[in-house]
Short mmCIF file of C-alpha atoms in Angstrom, two decimals:
data_model
loop_
_atom_site.label_atom_id
_atom_site.label_comp_id
_atom_site.label_asym_id
_atom_site.label_seq_id
_atom_site.Cartn_x
_atom_site.Cartn_y
_atom_site.Cartn_z
CA MET A 29 0.03 0.04 -0.09
CA GLY A 30 1.28 3.46 -0.85
CA ARG A 31 2.01 6.17 1.63
CA PRO A 32 -0.50 8.89 2.68
CA VAL A 33 -0.71 11.90 0.26
CA THR A 34 1.13 14.78 1.95
CA ASN A 35 0.92 17.37 -0.86
CA ILE A 36 -2.32 18.46 -2.28
CA THR A 37 -2.53 21.37 -4.94
CA ILE A 38 -5.92 22.94 -5.70
CA VAL A 39 -5.89 24.90 -8.99
CA GLY A 40 -8.49 27.64 -9.02
CA GLY A 41 -9.95 29.57 -6.23
CA GLY A 42 -13.57 30.80 -6.05
CA THR A 43 -16.27 29.05 -4.14
CA ALA A 44 -15.22 25.66 -5.50
CA GLY A 45 -11.45 25.96 -4.73
CA TRP A 46 -11.98 27.29 -1.18
CA ILE A 47 -14.74 24.81 -0.24
CA ALA A 48 -12.44 22.02 -1.39
CA ALA A 49 -9.62 23.64 0.64
CA ALA A 50 -11.85 23.99 3.68
CA TYR A 51 -12.92 20.33 3.66
CA LEU A 52 -9.44 19.07 3.07
CA ASN A 53 -8.07 21.41 5.74
CA GLU A 54 -10.77 20.26 8.28
CA ARG A 55 -10.11 16.60 7.69
CA LEU A 56 -6.23 16.67 7.42
CA GLN A 57 -4.98 19.82 9.23
CA TRP A 58 -7.63 21.19 11.66
CA GLY A 59 -10.27 18.51 12.67
CA PRO A 60 -10.15 15.42 14.81
CA ALA A 61 -8.50 13.27 12.16
CA ALA A 62 -5.64 15.81 11.70
CA HIS A 63 -2.66 13.59 12.74
CA ARG A 64 -0.11 13.82 9.98
CA ASP A 65 1.85 16.51 8.11
CA VAL A 66 0.21 17.50 4.89
CA THR A 67 0.45 20.68 2.71
CA ILE A 68 -2.64 22.03 0.98
CA THR A 69 -2.06 24.82 -1.52
CA VAL A 70 -4.54 26.79 -3.57
CA ILE A 71 -3.06 28.25 -6.73
CA GLU A 72 -5.38 31.05 -7.98
CA SER A 73 -4.95 33.11 -11.09
CA PRO A 74 -4.83 36.86 -10.53
CA ASN A 75 -6.27 37.40 -13.92
CA ILE A 76 -9.45 35.24 -13.86
CA GLY A 77 -12.64 36.58 -12.34
CA LEU A 78 -15.41 34.68 -10.61
CA ILE A 79 -18.69 33.42 -12.17
CA GLY A 80 -21.22 34.61 -9.65
CA VAL A 81 -24.23 32.45 -10.60
CA GLY A 82 -24.24 30.31 -7.56
CA GLU A 83 -25.74 32.64 -5.01
CA ALA A 84 -28.70 30.56 -4.01
CA THR A 85 -27.96 27.47 -1.98
CA VAL A 86 -29.76 24.50 -0.45
CA PRO A 87 -29.53 23.24 3.18
CA THR A 88 -26.36 21.27 2.59
CA LEU A 89 -24.41 24.63 2.97
CA LYS A 90 -25.75 25.02 6.56
CA GLY A 91 -24.34 21.64 7.35
CA THR A 92 -21.05 22.43 5.77
CA MET A 93 -20.64 25.67 7.63
CA SER A 94 -21.51 23.97 10.98
CA MET A 95 -19.20 20.99 10.32
CA LEU A 96 -16.32 23.35 9.43
CA GLY A 97 -16.71 25.19 12.79
CA ILE A 98 -17.78 28.40 11.08
CA SER A 99 -19.70 31.04 13.13
CA GLU A 100 -23.12 31.43 11.49
CA PRO A 101 -23.31 35.24 12.31
CA GLU A 102 -19.78 35.93 10.95
CA PHE A 103 -20.53 33.83 7.79
CA MET A 104 -23.75 35.66 7.12
CA GLU A 105 -22.24 39.10 7.68
CA ARG A 106 -19.18 38.29 5.49
CA ALA A 107 -21.25 36.69 2.66
CA ASN A 108 -23.97 39.39 2.64
CA ALA A 109 -26.38 36.47 3.27
CA THR A 110 -30.01 36.22 3.94
CA PHE A 111 -32.09 33.12 4.84
CA LYS A 112 -33.88 30.84 2.29
CA LEU A 113 -36.88 28.69 3.15
CA GLY A 114 -37.36 27.21 -0.31
CA ILE A 115 -37.88 28.15 -4.02
CA TRP A 116 -40.87 29.96 -5.43
CA PHE A 117 -41.65 29.04 -9.04
CA ASP A 118 -43.77 31.75 -10.65
CA GLN A 119 -45.70 31.80 -13.87
CA TRP A 120 -44.75 28.18 -14.75
CA ASN A 121 -48.21 26.68 -14.41
CA THR A 122 -51.85 27.57 -13.97
CA ASN A 123 -54.59 27.30 -11.35
CA ASN A 124 -58.00 25.77 -11.83
CA LYS A 125 -59.17 29.00 -13.60
CA GLY A 126 -56.29 28.84 -16.15
CA GLU A 127 -54.46 31.77 -14.56
CA PHE A 128 -50.61 31.67 -14.28
CA VAL A 129 -49.63 31.11 -10.68
CA GLY A 130 -46.69 30.21 -8.45
CA PHE A 131 -45.93 27.25 -6.39
CA MET A 132 -43.29 26.42 -3.80
CA HIS A 133 -40.59 23.72 -3.31
CA PRO A 134 -40.12 24.12 0.48
CA PHE A 135 -37.14 22.89 2.46
CA THR A 136 -39.45 21.70 5.24
CA GLY A 137 -42.24 19.10 5.15
CA GLY A 138 -42.94 15.47 5.71
CA GLN A 139 -46.01 15.40 7.91
CA THR A 140 -48.21 12.33 7.60
CA VAL A 141 -51.67 11.25 8.65
CA LYS A 142 -51.03 8.43 10.98
CA SER A 143 -48.08 7.33 8.70
CA LEU A 144 -50.29 7.64 5.59
CA HIS A 145 -49.37 10.16 2.79
CA PRO A 146 -51.56 13.31 2.96
CA GLY A 147 -51.45 13.72 -0.81
CA TYR A 148 -54.23 11.16 -1.39
CA SER A 149 -56.64 12.61 1.10
CA PHE A 150 -55.78 16.15 -0.13
CA LYS A 151 -56.68 15.17 -3.67
CA LYS A 152 -59.99 13.63 -2.51
CA TYR A 153 -61.11 16.30 0.08
CA GLY A 154 -59.06 19.45 -0.57
CA LEU A 155 -58.54 21.65 2.42
CA PRO A 156 -61.39 21.64 4.95
CA GLY A 157 -63.10 25.01 5.07
CA TRP A 158 -61.46 26.29 1.86
CA ASP A 159 -63.70 26.97 -1.13
CA ASP A 160 -61.00 27.50 -3.71
CA VAL A 161 -58.18 24.84 -3.53
CA ASN A 162 -55.50 24.23 -6.20
CA ASP A 163 -52.90 21.56 -6.20
CA GLN A 164 -50.31 24.31 -5.40
CA ASP A 165 -51.88 24.41 -1.98
CA PHE A 166 -50.71 20.89 -1.16
CA VAL A 167 -47.52 22.11 0.58
CA ARG A 168 -49.73 23.62 3.29
CA THR A 169 -50.62 20.08 4.40
CA ILE A 170 -46.96 19.03 5.12
CA ALA A 171 -45.44 22.12 6.71
CA LEU A 172 -45.89 25.68 7.54
CA THR A 173 -43.14 27.02 5.12
CA ARG A 174 -45.70 28.48 2.65
CA GLU A 175 -47.30 30.49 5.36
CA ALA A 176 -43.92 31.62 6.70
CA TYR A 177 -42.90 32.82 3.27
CA GLU A 178 -46.31 34.69 2.81
CA GLN A 179 -45.87 36.48 6.15
CA ASN A 180 -42.13 37.32 5.27
CA LYS A 181 -40.84 35.23 8.21
CA GLY A 182 -37.42 33.76 8.74
CA PRO A 183 -36.70 30.15 9.92
CA ARG A 184 -36.64 30.84 13.67
CA ALA A 185 -37.22 33.26 16.56
CA LEU A 186 -34.56 35.86 17.43
CA ASN A 187 -33.42 33.69 20.32
CA GLY A 188 -33.52 30.56 18.35
CA PRO A 189 -30.42 28.30 18.12
CA LEU A 190 -27.73 28.99 15.45
CA TYR A 191 -27.92 26.53 12.59
CA GLY A 192 -31.29 25.50 13.86
CA GLY A 193 -34.92 26.62 14.23
CA ALA A 194 -38.40 25.70 13.49
CA LEU A 195 -37.85 25.42 9.76
CA GLN A 196 -35.26 23.94 7.49
CA TYR A 197 -33.37 26.56 5.60
CA ALA A 198 -30.46 27.52 3.38
CA TYR A 199 -28.95 30.86 2.47
CA HIS A 200 -28.82 33.44 -0.35
CA ILE A 201 -25.14 34.40 -0.48
CA ASP A 202 -22.68 36.51 -2.47
CA ALA A 203 -20.50 33.78 -3.97
CA ALA A 204 -17.45 36.09 -4.24
CA LYS A 205 -17.72 37.25 -0.78
CA LEU A 206 -18.13 33.57 0.51
CA ALA A 207 -14.99 32.64 -1.31
CA ASP A 208 -13.09 35.54 0.19
CA PHE A 209 -14.41 34.56 3.73
CA LEU A 210 -13.44 30.89 3.34
CA ALA A 211 -10.03 31.90 1.97
CA ASP A 212 -9.39 34.01 5.07
CA VAL A 213 -10.40 31.12 7.34
CA CYS A 214 -8.46 28.51 5.42
CA LYS A 215 -5.17 30.56 5.23
CA GLN A 216 -5.41 31.26 9.08
CA ARG A 217 -5.94 27.48 9.61
CA GLY A 218 -2.85 26.39 7.62
CA VAL A 219 -3.73 26.42 3.93
CA LYS A 220 -1.20 28.08 1.66
CA HIS A 221 -2.33 30.50 -1.11
CA ILE A 222 -0.44 31.39 -4.25
CA ARG A 223 -1.37 33.94 -6.86
CA ASP A 224 -0.04 32.74 -10.19
CA ASP A 225 -1.18 31.59 -13.63
CA VAL A 226 -0.84 27.95 -14.81
CA LEU A 227 0.86 27.95 -18.23
CA ASP A 228 1.22 24.29 -18.85
CA VAL A 229 0.45 20.82 -17.38
CA LYS A 230 3.15 18.14 -17.64
CA LEU A 231 2.20 14.42 -17.63
CA ASN A 232 4.55 11.56 -16.71
CA ASP A 233 4.91 8.21 -18.59
CA ARG A 234 1.81 6.77 -16.75
CA GLY A 235 -0.38 9.68 -17.78
CA PHE A 236 -0.37 11.20 -14.21
CA VAL A 237 0.02 14.86 -13.69
CA GLU A 238 3.60 15.33 -12.82
CA SER A 239 3.98 19.07 -12.48
CA LEU A 240 2.45 22.40 -13.48
CA GLN A 241 4.32 25.25 -15.12
CA LEU A 242 3.55 28.48 -13.35
CA LYS A 243 4.11 31.87 -14.84
CA GLU A 244 6.03 33.31 -11.80
CA ARG A 245 7.15 30.29 -9.79
CA GLY A 246 8.20 27.98 -12.65
CA THR A 247 7.85 24.24 -12.11
CA TRP A 248 5.33 23.17 -9.41
CA PRO A 249 5.54 19.39 -8.56
CA ILE A 250 2.20 17.53 -8.15
CA GLU A 251 1.21 14.64 -5.94
CA LEU A 252 -2.59 15.00 -5.91
CA VAL A 253 -4.24 17.89 -7.86
CA VAL A 254 -7.86 19.14 -7.52
CA ASP A 255 -9.08 20.92 -10.74
CA CYS A 256 -11.30 23.86 -9.75
CA THR A 257 -10.68 25.74 -13.10
CA GLY A 258 -14.35 26.03 -13.94
CA PHE A 259 -15.82 25.49 -17.41
CA ARG A 260 -12.26 25.45 -18.83
CA GLY A 261 -11.45 22.12 -17.17
CA LEU A 262 -7.72 23.03 -17.62
CA ILE A 263 -6.40 19.79 -16.18
CA ILE A 264 -9.22 17.21 -16.33
CA ASN A 265 -10.27 18.04 -19.85
CA LYS A 266 -7.43 19.79 -21.60
CA ALA A 267 -4.49 17.99 -20.12
CA LEU A 268 -5.94 14.58 -19.34
CA LYS A 269 -8.34 14.61 -22.28
CA GLU A 270 -11.23 13.30 -20.29
CA PRO A 271 -14.47 13.47 -22.46
CA PHE A 272 -17.43 15.78 -21.50
CA GLU A 273 -20.90 14.33 -21.78
CA SER A 274 -23.30 17.00 -22.78
CA TYR A 275 -26.81 17.05 -21.31
CA SER A 276 -28.02 19.61 -23.91
CA ASP A 277 -30.43 17.15 -25.34
CA TYR A 278 -32.13 16.87 -21.88
CA LEU A 279 -31.83 20.56 -20.76
CA LEU A 280 -31.99 23.08 -23.60
CA ASN A 281 -30.93 26.22 -21.90
CA ASP A 282 -27.36 27.22 -22.78
CA ARG A 283 -26.92 30.92 -21.87
CA ALA A 284 -27.13 33.11 -18.85
CA ILE A 285 -27.18 36.92 -18.35
CA PRO A 286 -26.34 37.67 -14.78
CA MET A 287 -26.99 41.02 -13.12
CA GLN A 288 -26.80 42.85 -9.79
CA THR A 289 -29.48 45.39 -8.97
CA PRO A 290 -30.86 47.25 -5.86
CA LEU A 291 -33.42 45.32 -3.78
CA ARG A 292 -37.09 45.90 -4.77
CA ASP A 293 -38.11 46.40 -1.13
CA HIS A 294 -35.29 46.88 1.57
CA GLU A 295 -37.61 46.26 4.41
CA ASN A 296 -39.29 43.10 3.20
CA ILE A 297 -36.65 40.80 1.77
CA PRO A 298 -38.24 37.59 0.48
CA SER A 299 -37.19 34.41 2.26
CA VAL A 300 -37.30 32.33 -0.88
CA THR A 301 -35.37 32.17 -4.18
CA GLY A 302 -37.54 33.28 -7.11
CA ALA A 303 -37.55 31.38 -10.43
CA ILE A 304 -39.88 33.22 -12.83
CA ALA A 305 -40.72 31.76 -16.23
CA MET A 306 -39.97 33.90 -19.27
CA ASN A 307 -40.47 33.54 -23.07
CA ALA A 308 -37.36 31.35 -23.68
CA GLY A 309 -36.25 30.32 -20.19
CA TRP A 310 -36.51 31.71 -16.61
CA VAL A 311 -35.07 34.40 -14.34
CA TRP A 312 -33.48 33.84 -11.02
CA ASP A 313 -34.25 36.22 -8.23
CA ILE A 314 -31.86 36.05 -5.24
CA PRO A 315 -32.37 38.70 -2.50
CA LEU A 316 -29.23 39.34 -0.55
CA HIS A 317 -28.89 41.67 2.46
CA SER A 318 -27.87 44.69 0.40
CA ARG A 319 -28.68 43.89 -3.23
CA LEU A 320 -30.50 41.55 -5.64
CA GLY A 321 -28.71 38.90 -7.60
CA THR A 322 -30.58 38.15 -10.72
CA GLY A 323 -30.16 36.63 -14.17
CA TYR A 324 -31.93 35.28 -17.21
CA VAL A 325 -31.22 31.69 -18.15
CA PHE A 326 -32.27 30.98 -21.79
CA CYS A 327 -31.89 28.85 -24.93
CA SER A 328 -30.00 30.54 -27.74
CA LYS A 329 -31.98 28.38 -30.30
CA PHE A 330 -35.09 30.43 -29.51
CA ILE A 331 -33.90 33.84 -28.66
CA SER A 332 -30.82 35.88 -29.49
CA ASP A 333 -28.54 37.38 -26.74
CA GLU A 334 -29.79 40.81 -27.67
CA GLU A 335 -33.47 39.80 -27.54
CA ALA A 336 -33.01 38.08 -24.20
CA HIS A 337 -31.30 41.22 -22.78
CA ASP A 338 -34.17 43.41 -23.85
CA GLU A 339 -36.78 41.01 -22.40
CA PHE A 340 -34.79 40.77 -19.10
CA ILE A 341 -34.46 44.49 -18.69
CA LYS A 342 -38.14 45.03 -19.41
CA PHE A 343 -39.00 42.36 -16.83
CA LEU A 344 -36.83 43.98 -14.19
CA GLY A 345 -38.28 47.36 -14.57
CA PRO A 346 -37.12 50.44 -12.53
CA ILE A 347 -34.49 48.53 -10.48
CA ALA A 348 -32.47 47.86 -13.68
CA LYS A 349 -32.14 51.55 -14.47
CA GLY A 350 -28.58 52.53 -14.82
CA VAL A 351 -27.29 49.05 -14.08
CA ASP A 352 -25.32 47.18 -16.76
CA PRO A 353 -25.63 43.36 -16.98
CA GLN A 354 -22.49 41.24 -16.73
CA PRO A 355 -21.28 39.43 -19.79
CA THR A 356 -23.44 36.62 -21.11
CA ILE A 357 -22.25 33.33 -19.86
CA LYS A 358 -22.19 30.29 -22.29
CA MET A 359 -23.02 27.33 -20.10
CA ARG A 360 -21.41 23.96 -20.55
CA VAL A 361 -24.27 21.78 -19.36
CA GLY A 362 -23.44 18.16 -18.55
CA ARG A 363 -20.68 16.33 -16.76
CA ASN A 364 -17.31 14.71 -17.37
CA ARG A 365 -17.41 10.92 -18.18
CA ARG A 366 -15.13 10.69 -14.96
CA SER A 367 -14.11 13.38 -12.56
CA PHE A 368 -11.44 11.41 -10.66
CA VAL A 369 -8.73 10.52 -13.36
CA LYS A 370 -5.25 9.33 -12.50
CA ASN A 371 -4.11 11.77 -9.71
CA CYS A 372 -6.51 14.57 -10.65
CA VAL A 373 -9.96 15.20 -9.07
CA ALA A 374 -12.36 17.66 -10.86
CA LEU A 375 -14.71 19.46 -8.52
CA GLY A 376 -17.41 22.06 -9.30
CA LEU A 377 -17.75 23.54 -12.73
CA SER A 378 -14.72 21.66 -14.07
CA SER A 379 -16.55 18.43 -13.24
CA GLY A 380 -19.95 19.36 -14.46
CA PHE A 381 -22.76 21.95 -14.39
CA LEU A 382 -26.59 21.98 -14.56
CA GLU A 383 -28.60 25.25 -14.79
CA PRO A 384 -29.28 26.68 -11.34
CA LEU A 385 -33.11 26.22 -11.35
CA GLU A 386 -32.95 24.22 -8.11
CA SER A 387 -29.78 25.97 -6.77
CA THR A 388 -27.59 22.90 -7.07
CA ALA A 389 -24.23 24.39 -8.10
CA ILE A 390 -22.76 24.93 -4.57
CA MET A 391 -24.41 21.77 -3.32
CA SER A 392 -22.73 19.70 -6.03
CA LEU A 393 -19.23 20.98 -5.16
CA GLU A 394 -20.06 20.43 -1.37
CA LEU A 395 -20.85 16.82 -1.97
CA GLN A 396 -17.84 16.30 -4.09
CA ALA A 397 -15.63 17.82 -1.49
CA ARG A 398 -17.16 15.28 1.04
CA TRP A 399 -16.55 12.43 -1.30
CA LEU A 400 -12.98 13.59 -1.87
CA VAL A 401 -12.08 13.52 1.81
CA SER A 402 -13.99 10.33 2.28
CA PHE A 403 -12.30 8.47 -0.69
CA LEU A 404 -8.94 10.16 -0.36
CA PRO A 405 -6.32 7.78 -1.87
CA THR A 406 -2.71 7.03 -1.00
CA THR A 407 0.04 7.53 -3.42
CA ASP A 408 -1.01 4.25 -5.05
CA PHE A 409 -4.20 5.99 -6.19
CA GLU A 410 -6.42 2.97 -5.61
CA GLU A 411 -8.95 2.48 -8.33
CA PRO A 412 -11.96 1.57 -6.25
CA LEU A 413 -11.72 4.97 -4.48
CA ALA A 414 -11.66 6.83 -7.81
CA GLU A 415 -14.53 4.61 -9.07
CA GLN A 416 -16.69 5.33 -6.08
CA TYR A 417 -16.12 9.07 -6.51
CA ASN A 418 -16.94 8.86 -10.22
CA MET A 419 -20.06 6.80 -9.64
CA SER A 420 -21.32 9.10 -6.90
CA THR A 421 -20.63 12.15 -9.04
CA ALA A 422 -22.50 10.57 -12.14
CA ARG A 423 -25.48 9.67 -10.10
CA LEU A 424 -25.62 13.09 -8.55
CA TYR A 425 -25.73 14.87 -11.91
CA ASP A 426 -28.16 12.38 -13.41
CA GLU A 427 -30.50 12.70 -10.41
CA VAL A 428 -30.47 16.55 -10.55
CA ARG A 429 -30.87 16.47 -14.39
CA ASP A 430 -34.09 14.37 -14.07
CA PHE A 431 -35.39 16.55 -11.39
CA LEU A 432 -34.94 19.64 -13.46
CA SER A 433 -36.52 17.81 -16.44
CA LEU A 434 -39.77 17.60 -14.31
CA HIS A 435 -40.00 21.39 -14.18
CA PHE A 436 -39.71 21.89 -17.93
CA SER A 437 -41.49 18.84 -19.26
CA LEU A 438 -44.59 19.49 -17.07
CA SER A 439 -44.77 23.24 -17.63
CA GLU A 440 -48.07 24.64 -19.10
CA ARG A 441 -46.65 27.83 -20.69
CA PRO A 442 -47.25 28.42 -24.37
CA GLY A 443 -44.61 29.30 -26.89
CA PRO A 444 -41.95 27.72 -29.11
CA PHE A 445 -39.51 27.22 -26.32
CA TRP A 446 -41.91 25.74 -23.86
CA ASP A 447 -43.28 23.41 -26.67
CA ALA A 448 -39.74 22.22 -27.25
CA VAL A 449 -38.84 21.52 -23.66
CA ARG A 450 -42.19 19.64 -23.28
CA ASN A 451 -42.17 17.62 -26.45
CA ASP A 452 -38.59 17.54 -27.91
CA ALA A 453 -36.21 17.49 -24.95
CA LYS A 454 -34.97 14.09 -24.13
CA LYS A 455 -36.02 12.37 -20.96
CA SER A 456 -34.20 9.48 -19.36
CA ASP A 457 -35.75 6.03 -19.36
CA ASN A 458 -35.87 6.10 -15.72
CA LEU A 459 -37.81 9.45 -15.59
CA LEU A 460 -40.23 8.14 -18.27
CA GLU A 461 -40.88 5.06 -16.15
CA LEU A 462 -41.40 7.09 -13.00
CA LEU A 463 -43.86 9.50 -14.66
CA GLU A 464 -45.97 6.43 -15.63
CA LEU A 465 -45.80 5.18 -12.06
CA TRP A 466 -46.73 8.49 -10.50
CA LYS A 467 -49.87 8.73 -12.47
CA TYR A 468 -51.31 6.25 -10.05
CA SER A 469 -49.14 6.64 -6.94
CA VAL A 470 -47.45 9.55 -5.23
CA PRO A 471 -43.67 9.29 -4.87
CA THR A 472 -42.33 6.89 -2.11
CA PRO A 473 -38.99 5.89 -0.93
CA LEU A 474 -39.61 2.52 -2.84
CA ASP A 475 -39.63 4.24 -6.17
CA PRO A 476 -36.78 2.89 -8.47
CA ARG A 477 -34.58 5.99 -8.55
CA THR A 478 -31.60 7.55 -6.90
CA GLN A 479 -32.66 9.63 -3.88
CA ARG A 480 -29.39 11.14 -2.72
CA VAL A 481 -30.66 14.75 -2.95
CA TYR A 482 -34.30 14.73 -3.58
CA ASN A 483 -36.51 12.60 -1.39
CA PRO A 484 -40.20 11.78 -2.29
CA TRP A 485 -41.47 14.75 -0.45
CA SER A 486 -39.57 17.17 -2.86
CA VAL A 487 -40.86 15.24 -5.86
CA VAL A 488 -44.47 15.35 -4.80
CA CYS A 489 -44.21 19.10 -4.17
CA ILE A 490 -43.06 19.67 -7.72
CA LEU A 491 -45.73 17.25 -9.22
CA MET A 492 -48.49 18.98 -7.18
CA GLY A 493 -47.26 22.41 -8.03
CA LYS A 494 -47.27 21.58 -11.68
CA ASN A 495 -50.78 20.01 -11.76
CA PHE A 496 -49.47 16.61 -12.57
CA TYR A 497 -52.34 15.08 -10.52
CA ARG A 498 -55.01 17.30 -11.95
CA ASP A 499 -56.32 14.49 -14.21
CA CYS A 500 -54.66 11.38 -12.66
CA LYS A 501 -56.58 8.75 -10.92
CA LEU A 502 -54.71 8.09 -7.75
CA SER A 503 -55.33 4.98 -5.72
CA GLU A 504 -57.46 5.50 -2.70
CA SER A 505 -55.73 2.89 -0.61
CA GLU A 506 -54.22 5.59 1.72
CA VAL A 507 -57.20 7.94 1.80
CA VAL A 508 -58.41 8.38 5.33
CA SER A 509 -62.05 9.28 6.41
CA LEU A 510 -63.24 12.83 6.05
CA LYS A 511 -63.52 13.13 9.80
CA LEU A 512 -59.81 12.16 10.37
CA TRP A 513 -58.72 14.44 7.55
CA GLN A 514 -60.51 17.39 9.07
CA ARG A 515 -58.83 16.57 12.33
CA TYR A 516 -55.46 16.41 10.67
CA TRP A 517 -56.04 19.85 9.03
CA ARG A 518 -57.14 21.34 12.49
CA GLU A 519 -53.96 20.09 14.08
CA CYS A 520 -51.83 21.35 11.21
CA SER A 521 -53.66 24.76 11.56
CA ALA A 522 -53.13 24.84 15.29
CA THR A 523 -49.35 24.23 14.91
CA LYS A 524 -49.12 27.07 12.45
CA GLU A 525 -51.08 29.42 14.80
CA ARG A 526 -48.72 28.44 17.67
CA VAL A 527 -45.39 28.65 15.88
CA LEU A 528 -45.75 31.40 13.21
CA PRO A 529 -46.14 34.32 15.62
CA HIS A 530 -42.79 33.39 17.20
CA LEU A 531 -40.82 33.34 14.01
CA ALA A 532 -38.89 36.56 13.47
CA LYS A 533 -39.46 38.82 10.40
CA HIS A 534 -36.87 37.93 7.83
CA ARG A 535 -35.13 41.26 7.71
CA THR A 536 -35.19 41.53 11.52
CA LEU A 537 -33.57 38.16 11.91
CA VAL A 538 -30.90 38.93 9.26
CA GLU A 539 -29.98 42.18 11.04
CA HIS A 540 -29.90 40.37 14.34
CA MET A 541 -27.42 37.83 12.99
CA ARG A 542 -25.20 40.53 11.52
CA LYS A 543 -24.95 42.36 14.84
CA GLN A 544 -23.80 39.15 16.49
CA ALA A 545 -20.89 38.70 14.03
CA VAL A 546 -17.52 39.02 15.49
CA LYS A 547 -14.56 39.06 13.14
CA GLY A 548 -12.21 36.14 13.50
CA THR A 549 -14.56 33.98 15.57
CA SER A 550 -14.50 31.16 13.03
CA VAL A 551 -10.76 30.88 12.95
CA LYS A 552 -10.69 30.30 16.66
CA GLN A 553 -13.23 27.41 16.79
CA LYS A 554 -10.88 24.54 16.69
CA PRO A 555 -12.80 21.32 17.60
CA GLU A 556 -11.13 20.39 20.88
CA ASN A 557 -12.25 19.87 24.40
CA LYS A 558 -15.63 18.75 23.18
CA THR A 559 -17.61 15.49 23.66
CA VAL A 560 -16.39 13.04 21.09
CA VAL A 561 -19.23 10.58 21.27
CA GLU A 562 -21.98 11.55 18.76
CA GLU A 563 -24.93 10.01 17.11
CA GLY A 564 -24.02 7.88 14.15
CA SER A 565 -23.83 9.86 10.93
CA PHE A 566 -21.22 10.09 8.23
CA LEU A 567 -19.86 13.10 6.46
CA VAL A 568 -20.20 11.44 3.06
CA GLN A 569 -24.03 11.33 3.25
CA ALA A 570 -26.13 14.28 2.31
CA ALA A 571 -29.22 15.28 4.08
CA PRO A 572 -32.22 15.53 1.63
CA ILE A 573 -33.25 18.96 0.35
CA LEU A 574 -36.61 18.73 2.02
CA ALA A 575 -36.43 17.65 5.63
CA GLN A 576 -39.03 16.84 8.14
CA SER A 577 -40.07 19.65 10.45
CA PRO A 578 -38.71 19.43 14.04
CA ILE A 579 -41.69 21.16 15.48
CA VAL A 580 -44.63 18.78 14.67
#
């Protein structure tokens, strides 16, 4: 067996590079398994800017920050962050009157009726006492997230626990500021940082990366290299020639116009990410503490860059006045055939990318960083470890791809683009099989699909929001009596009446967090003198996007 790797080089900074560095640093230099000498170096070009499209996150980032020993108030202040309770999809589908409406993918849910799925009884009875009920209202039966969003609430009370609260949540963050913050933490915890450009990559006789040629420092020897060079794939694709597998037949959007504008309402910051359907794609709407991050994701086959720009500016209205959009991004949609090749591990955009409709960009690199530290090889670079990393990465991208396909293939909007995503875009055989199954049964853990990221509750929220069950004949095997359903709804309503008044207003909670921030707190939080016996859980596993409410 080879010796432990003692020299790890990360090429590329940004969110990907510094999250990779943070995970490796915590495992090898800082955390409880740090028991050997290892050097971690981030080589970051001084001439390449960041792509700031990953500003909306999912709850995995909360777990990452907590695991890394990061102070939540300091992180939120440094990253210009706000809270996120879910995603609001606007203008994608219609209500019972044919009007375009919105629906929610919440991060909290999972209530059942005596262990029976509430979806069946909801479809039979609706909501007791409500005259006008649409399938988009289903989320009200499994959590109070929809009401919290409508009342502009955050996930907890002002005195609630850090990284906790009544509702599951994620963050809206400034990706560049997050990278800067993690860089400061990592460097003070022992990670080395070099500003230099990589001019060339030299391979040895076995095809492994032997060294990098740097512009200022010359030859840089390589033991293990992590490619975080973005869409360029400088090492994994250009040097090692690993093929890229496009998903453009499944997901048609290939361009994005990002923009930073003032907030629409400084006092009432939405606690959800907005995803608004447009003529040839959709707009992301990400409210940070001091600005709005927004952008138009579109398909160049149906609209030109200039036409997309004009439609986008018209949509934004007054907040776009005097603000220039950033350059249009050409998106490389898909994944590498393999992301762990020889002694190179690709992570983030250099590994793959799917449009940010479900805010999965940062989540993907978080999971890859977890797998890297869990499957870290010796200098023998054991094949089973690389194969597991590659299999996990492939399954991740395939699962997210199919989940995104649900949104597009079930949309009810008219127009050439929407006709194409419904009828012409390719769907995996697994997704086609599931769509047939779900006509008669709501999603369950027994469904034949990968459920690493999206559990059945997430799927049913999307299917209900998109009117999938409007004309379907669901089995009534789990339908409870009307009397029991009425009691269930009364208990749900009572929980909401009890909890919602105690949740802080979103802006108030964000300001409260910022006031608690103390610079340098995160660097000092070395995990020592703490209880070492914990409940059984493993870093490699990801919590599902939609988690069960802790308050029910």
